[in-house]
């Protein structure tokens, strides 16, 4: 199994090589065989005697992260969809994309995506699942932005990336919680331990985070806004990613984890509500669109909402209907996208207002569209597979039993009405799609090209998909026992194996009555569509979530920009103030909280007049630097402090220090005096009162802090000094009487070595600063 | 006496930081100089200011002041001298090139984030 996941990725490495010879053969022809081979490999698992298959390949065993692949009914359904539709899409793209396009890029991204998607549906390990999950986001980003010179493409790619990665990271959070609680990284062993998860206090977090991942990926309300903008991708991509595979990853996730959560009432409430709302909103919005692909995008959103709702219901029949509709939707929606691509390709526009009357010119395409749209609408004829799953959907919405809480109870009452409401609009936009393009008046003067039938190669893929629609419609039990039942089993347990799909439910069946209502009202609404135009235009109006997203993104940008501007002013003064203020506050708080200030007055040396007078002079000089108004004055006053330090070194028995300090202070003062001539005169400090107060608080606070630290450090000496060692061994080991010098060159010679280096570097730097000038005119 | 020297070090720190927070480059360098003076005194105080002989071995005397802080301070004096002189020359060059010593005017402009 692992090879089927990795082979597309491996072969993607060779695609750029192959694409170099595109003048003779289209790259897609080579690529076509990859999904085909995978499809043929998995077809062998289909059958009524299906059993699950496991395979493990070590990756990071120490963390419990391994490629644990697990093939059950659900994964098998998805794997067949991904590889089967993948092959058809590659075939379609051979005719859709000319040799002038950057084919190498296209097929590398596509194979990357295929590999990621197979990984998502086959992984049993949550972290491996997450890895592949993000890889689908990334490859989808690349595919949407395929025509990167197009501004709308880049916008759509970024939007889908932001939203799906937001969801992906939420999901990652849920995964971490799950693995911490259960102590395992395998989904199957989590299902075995579901009691632990259901009794955990983190259950609400897990559920919400997990569902965020699923809802963003599957374009559920209100995260559906990325999908219509993803329509800027080439049509094969839209057909593959944004109808048949990637957007179903969220459904897969919900289905995969529903054995754990199905007993939890909030799972039912959240998933059902979001699904139903998405169904209604998506189908309503689809009616308003004028672009073929936009209609299909909103239609996808609404259909995904319907499947999501069924997964939320969680009853046997609902789960069965959900997997059935996943299959059906993939067939008819894939073919419809291809039809939209053909229409675009052959007429030069996708604007439904310019199209019309194409039936005679594109009879094949029209037939394909007819099957696709009527199946999508759920027209009650036995060769439209959409009708079956829609019937099952109605069945399951009625079939719901009352929940425990009042709210769930209320929900159970409302759901059937909402289901019918959403389906009516589904019918309306399906009819609009078909009759808007193929029926009505001819208006070829509006079209950029003269329309004609598509080449046969382009038609093969939609023909295969439409044959799927018809065959599943006529012989539903062909897919029923062989793999749909196994898929439902994987979600719900062994009870659904003998679901029987019937076309005829009988006149008295409520689901059939609901279908009739949908068709009836839908037909009326379709014929009177023009009268409703005002309502359609009015309703989301300013409430559009698209605008909301733009505003939020804009606000995030401007607010964070504003915040950064507040403190990143470019003023070093402010940065120093912030650094010192933070240090001051943190140190005071820490010292205070840990009782760090101890002040004792024993063990002090005596105070003498001479020391005191030096100290006083230094204090006066130090304070004087603040008030000095002249360059020479400030330099000399600072010099007084330096010489004061030297005197203190004399008093406190440090002859070497005193010597060094005297020399260095003298040299420093000389240096300062050398420079002062070139420095502008000291000005009056132009401080505002406020900044002056802040400066005083910071500097006085810092001085006080250091004083207190000094005193308390002196008051709490915990160990004896190691001075005795140096005093005793200075002569014995170092052979010198001057202990300080012995320390500097013998005991701690490394300090001195690098101190010399520092001086050397400083000297070199000064030299180059003065000598080397790139700009000769300055100076 | 240790307490008085600690207070002196504290005052040196306070004046140093007040100077650091000014806009003129010369004041800022004076601030760094004062800061290193304060730090040196701080280290000296930590080694106790007891009355004993300077750390030069003389036959028959046992009681010396702590030599280690002195060695540390000596290293530090040299390093801060190197830094101060570099800063000074840097300032000199900066003033020559930019014709100003005002930190408020020495902000980045074109590459600053708007």
GROMACS .gro file of N, CA, C and O in nm, chain B residues 19-84:
model
  264
  798UNK      N    1   2.192   5.985   3.130
  798UNK     CA    2   2.265   6.035   3.014
  798UNK      C    3   2.241   5.947   2.890
  798UNK      O    4   2.233   5.997   2.778
  799UNK      N    5   2.232   5.816   2.913
  799UNK     CA    6   2.207   5.725   2.800
  799UNK      C    7   2.075   5.757   2.731
  799UNK      O    8   2.059   5.733   2.612
  800UNK      N    9   1.979   5.805   2.808
  800UNK     CA   10   1.846   5.829   2.752
  800UNK      C   11   1.835   5.965   2.683
  800UNK      O   12   1.726   6.006   2.645
  801UNK      N   13   1.948   6.033   2.666
  801UNK     CA   14   1.945   6.163   2.600
  801UNK      C   15   1.958   6.145   2.449
  801UNK      O   16   1.982   6.036   2.399
  802UNK      N   17   1.946   6.258   2.379
  802UNK     CA   18   1.949   6.249   2.233
  802UNK      C   19   2.086   6.278   2.175
  802UNK      O   20   2.114   6.242   2.062
  803UNK      N   21   2.172   6.347   2.252
  803UNK     CA   22   2.301   6.385   2.194
  803UNK      C   23   2.404   6.274   2.214
  803UNK      O   24   2.415   6.217   2.322
  804UNK      N   25   2.480   6.249   2.108
  804UNK     CA   26   2.572   6.135   2.111
  804UNK      C   27   2.676   6.150   2.221
  804UNK      O   28   2.709   6.053   2.289
  805UNK      N   29   2.728   6.272   2.242
  805UNK     CA   30   2.833   6.290   2.342
  805UNK      C   31   2.782   6.250   2.481
  805UNK      O   32   2.850   6.181   2.557
  806UNK      N   33   2.661   6.291   2.512
  806UNK     CA   34   2.603   6.254   2.641
  806UNK      C   35   2.590   6.103   2.654
  806UNK      O   36   2.612   6.046   2.761
  807UNK      N   37   2.556   6.039   2.545
  807UNK     CA   38   2.537   5.894   2.551
  807UNK      C   39   2.670   5.826   2.582
  807UNK      O   40   2.677   5.734   2.664
  808UNK      N   41   2.780   5.876   2.518
  808UNK     CA   42   2.911   5.813   2.545
  808UNK      C   43   2.953   5.839   2.690
  808UNK      O   44   3.001   5.748   2.758
  809UNK      N   45   2.930   5.961   2.736
  809UNK     CA   46   2.961   5.991   2.876
  809UNK      C   47   2.882   5.896   2.966
  809UNK      O   48   2.933   5.843   3.066
  810UNK      N   49   2.756   5.869   2.924
  810UNK     CA   50   2.674   5.775   3.000
  810UNK      C   51   2.740   5.638   3.009
  810UNK      O   52   2.747   5.577   3.116
  811UNK      N   53   2.792   5.588   2.895
  811UNK     CA   54   2.855   5.455   2.900
  811UNK      C   55   2.980   5.457   2.988
  811UNK      O   56   3.008   5.361   3.060
  812UNK      N   57   3.054   5.568   2.983
  812UNK     CA   58   3.174   5.577   3.067
  812UNK      C   59   3.135   5.568   3.215
  812UNK      O   60   3.194   5.491   3.293
  813UNK      N   61   3.034   5.647   3.252
  813UNK     CA   62   2.990   5.644   3.392
  813UNK      C   63   2.940   5.505   3.431
  813UNK      O   64   2.963   5.458   3.542
  814UNK      N   65   2.872   5.441   3.335
  814UNK     CA   66   2.819   5.307   3.363
  814UNK      C   67   2.933   5.211   3.396
  814UNK      O   68   2.924   5.131   3.490
  815UNK      N   69   3.044   5.221   3.321
  815UNK     CA   70   3.153   5.126   3.351
  815UNK      C   71   3.221   5.161   3.483
  815UNK      O   72   3.258   5.071   3.558
  816UNK      N   73   3.230   5.289   3.514
  816UNK     CA   74   3.284   5.325   3.646
  816UNK      C   75   3.198   5.263   3.757
  816UNK      O   76   3.250   5.202   3.852
  817UNK      N   77   3.067   5.278   3.741
  817UNK     CA   78   2.977   5.221   3.842
  817UNK      C   79   2.997   5.071   3.855
  817UNK      O   80   3.005   5.017   3.967
  818UNK      N   81   3.009   5.005   3.742
  818UNK     CA   82   3.024   4.859   3.746
  818UNK      C   83   3.154   4.819   3.814
  818UNK      O   84   3.158   4.724   3.895
  819UNK      N   85   3.261   4.893   3.786
  819UNK     CA   86   3.390   4.859   3.849
  819UNK      C   87   3.384   4.875   4.000
  819UNK      O   88   3.429   4.787   4.074
  820UNK      N   89   3.324   4.985   4.043
  820UNK     CA   90   3.311   5.005   4.187
  820UNK      C   91   3.226   4.894   4.249
  820UNK      O   92   3.252   4.847   4.360
  821UNK      N   93   3.126   4.855   4.176
  821UNK     CA   94   3.036   4.748   4.221
  821UNK      C   95   3.116   4.619   4.246
  821UNK      O   96   3.103   4.555   4.351
  822UNK      N   97   3.200   4.584   4.149
  822UNK     CA   98   3.279   4.461   4.164
  822UNK      C   99   3.373   4.474   4.285
  822UNK      O  100   3.386   4.382   4.365
  823UNK      N  101   3.434   4.593   4.297
  823UNK     CA  102   3.529   4.614   4.406
  823UNK      C  103   3.460   4.596   4.541
  823UNK      O  104   3.512   4.528   4.631
  824UNK      N  105   3.341   4.652   4.554
  824UNK     CA  106   3.267   4.642   4.679
  824UNK      C  107   3.232   4.499   4.713
  824UNK      O  108   3.234   4.458   4.829
  825UNK      N  109   3.199   4.420   4.611
  825UNK     CA  110   3.161   4.281   4.635
  825UNK      C  111   3.275   4.203   4.699
  825UNK      O  112   3.253   4.105   4.770
  826UNK      N  113   3.401   4.247   4.672
  826UNK     CA  114   3.516   4.175   4.728
  826UNK      C  115   3.552   4.221   4.868
  826UNK      O  116   3.663   4.193   4.914
  827UNK      N  117   3.465   4.294   4.936
  827UNK     CA  118   3.489   4.345   5.072
  827UNK      C  119   3.599   4.452   5.072
  827UNK      O  120   3.704   4.437   5.010
  828UNK      N  121   3.570   4.558   5.145
  828UNK     CA  122   3.665   4.670   5.149
  828UNK      C  123   3.743   4.668   5.281
  828UNK      O  124   3.759   4.770   5.347
  829UNK      N  125   3.788   4.552   5.323
  829UNK     CA  126   3.850   4.546   5.456
  829UNK      C  127   3.991   4.607   5.453
  829UNK      O  128   4.055   4.618   5.348
  830UNK      N  129   4.034   4.646   5.570
  830UNK     CA  130   4.167   4.709   5.579
  830UNK      C  131   4.272   4.600   5.586
  830UNK      O  132   4.290   4.534   5.688
  831UNK      N  133   4.341   4.582   5.479
  831UNK     CA  134   4.447   4.482   5.480
  831UNK      C  135   4.554   4.529   5.383
  831UNK      O  136   4.541   4.636   5.323
  832UNK      N  137   4.655   4.449   5.364
  832UNK     CA  138   4.765   4.492   5.279
  832UNK      C  139   4.727   4.474   5.132
  832UNK      O  140   4.646   4.388   5.098
  833UNK      N  141   4.786   4.554   5.042
  833UNK     CA  142   4.763   4.532   4.899
  833UNK      C  143   4.814   4.395   4.858
  833UNK      O  144   4.905   4.341   4.922
  834UNK      N  145   4.759   4.337   4.753
  834UNK     CA  146   4.792   4.198   4.718
  834UNK      C  147   4.929   4.183   4.655
  834UNK      O  148   4.941   4.138   4.540
  835UNK      N  149   5.031   4.222   4.728
  835UNK     CA  150   5.169   4.199   4.684
  835UNK      C  151   5.242   4.129   4.796
  835UNK      O  152   5.248   4.180   4.910
  836UNK      N  153   5.288   4.007   4.767
  836UNK     CA  154   5.341   3.922   4.873
  836UNK      C  155   5.464   3.985   4.938
  836UNK      O  156   5.559   4.025   4.870
  837UNK      N  157   5.457   3.993   5.071
  837UNK     CA  158   5.572   4.042   5.147
  837UNK      C  159   5.596   3.942   5.259
  837UNK      O  160   5.499   3.893   5.320
  838UNK      N  161   5.720   3.907   5.279
  838UNK     CA  162   5.756   3.806   5.380
  838UNK      C  163   5.691   3.838   5.514
  838UNK      O  164   5.698   3.952   5.562
  839UNK      N  165   5.624   3.743   5.573
  839UNK     CA  166   5.576   3.757   5.710
  839UNK      C  167   5.436   3.815   5.724
  839UNK      O  168   5.381   3.819   5.833
  840UNK      N  169   5.375   3.860   5.614
  840UNK     CA  170   5.240   3.915   5.625
  840UNK      C  171   5.140   3.816   5.568
  840UNK      O  172   5.159   3.760   5.460
  841UNK      N  173   5.030   3.791   5.643
  841UNK     CA  174   4.931   3.692   5.600
  841UNK      C  175   4.806   3.757   5.542
  841UNK      O  176   4.738   3.699   5.459
  842UNK      N  177   4.773   3.880   5.586
  842UNK     CA  178   4.642   3.938   5.557
  842UNK      C  179   4.647   4.031   5.437
  842UNK      O  180   4.705   4.140   5.444
  843UNK      N  181   4.589   3.986   5.326
  843UNK     CA  182   4.586   4.070   5.206
  843UNK      C  183   4.442   4.094   5.163
  843UNK      O  184   4.352   4.017   5.200
  844UNK      N  185   4.419   4.200   5.084
  844UNK     CA  186   4.284   4.217   5.028
  844UNK      C  187   4.265   4.115   4.915
  844UNK      O  188   4.362   4.062   4.862
  845UNK      N  189   4.136   4.094   4.881
  845UNK     CA  190   4.101   3.992   4.781
  845UNK      C  191   4.157   4.030   4.644
  845UNK      O  192   4.122   4.136   4.589
  846UNK      N  193   4.247   3.950   4.583
  846UNK     CA  194   4.308   3.991   4.456
  846UNK      C  195   4.219   3.963   4.334
  846UNK      O  196   4.237   4.026   4.230
  847UNK      N  197   4.125   3.869   4.348
  847UNK     CA  198   4.050   3.828   4.228
  847UNK      C  199   3.966   3.942   4.169
  847UNK      O  200   3.972   3.967   4.049
  848UNK      N  201   3.885   4.014   4.253
  848UNK     CA  202   3.807   4.124   4.195
  848UNK      C  203   3.897   4.225   4.126
  848UNK      O  204   3.858   4.281   4.022
  849UNK      N  205   4.015   4.245   4.181
  849UNK     CA  206   4.106   4.343   4.118
  849UNK      C  207   4.147   4.298   3.978
  849UNK      O  208   4.149   4.378   3.884
  850UNK      N  209   4.175   4.167   3.966
  850UNK     CA  210   4.211   4.115   3.834
  850UNK      C  211   4.094   4.132   3.737
  850UNK      O  212   4.113   4.171   3.621
  851UNK      N  213   3.973   4.103   3.786
  851UNK     CA  214   3.855   4.115   3.700
  851UNK      C  215   3.836   4.260   3.656
  851UNK      O  216   3.808   4.288   3.539
  852UNK      N  217   3.851   4.351   3.753
  852UNK     CA  218   3.829   4.492   3.720
  852UNK      C  219   3.934   4.539   3.618
  852UNK      O  220   3.902   4.611   3.524
  853UNK      N  221   4.056   4.491   3.637
  853UNK     CA  222   4.162   4.532   3.545
  853UNK      C  223   4.128   4.493   3.401
  853UNK      O  224   4.141   4.574   3.308
  854UNK      N  225   4.083   4.370   3.387
  854UNK     CA  226   4.040   4.325   3.254
  854UNK      C  227   3.928   4.415   3.202
  854UNK      O  228   3.928   4.459   3.086
  855UNK      N  229   3.835   4.442   3.290
  855UNK     CA  230   3.717   4.519   3.248
  855UNK      C  231   3.753   4.662   3.210
  855UNK      O  232   3.699   4.717   3.114
  856UNK      N  233   3.846   4.721   3.285
  856UNK     CA  234   3.886   4.859   3.253
  856UNK      C  235   3.941   4.866   3.111
  856UNK      O  236   3.904   4.953   3.032
  857UNK      N  237   4.026   4.769   3.079
  857UNK     CA  238   4.089   4.771   2.947
  857UNK      C  239   3.985   4.753   2.838
  857UNK      O  240   3.985   4.825   2.737
  858UNK      N  241   3.894   4.660   2.862
  858UNK     CA  242   3.792   4.636   2.759
  858UNK      C  243   3.704   4.758   2.742
  858UNK      O  244   3.676   4.802   2.630
  859UNK      N  245   3.662   4.819   2.854
  859UNK     CA  246   3.572   4.934   2.838
  859UNK      C  247   3.646   5.052   2.776
  859UNK      O  248   3.586   5.131   2.704
  860UNK      N  249   3.776   5.059   2.799
  860UNK     CA  250   3.853   5.164   2.731
  860UNK      C  251   3.849   5.142   2.579
  860UNK      O  252   3.827   5.236   2.502
  861UNK      N  253   3.873   5.018   2.540
  861UNK     CA  254   3.868   4.987   2.397
  861UNK      C  255   3.734   5.025   2.337
  861UNK      O  256   3.727   5.091   2.233
  862UNK      N  257   3.628   4.988   2.408
  862UNK     CA  258   3.493   5.016   2.356
  862UNK      C  259   3.469   5.166   2.351
  862UNK      O  260   3.416   5.219   2.252
  863UNK      N  261   3.508   5.235   2.457
  863UNK     CA  262   3.483   5.380   2.461
  863UNK      C  263   3.554   5.451   2.347
  863UNK      O  264   3.495   5.536   2.279
   0.00000   0.00000   0.00000
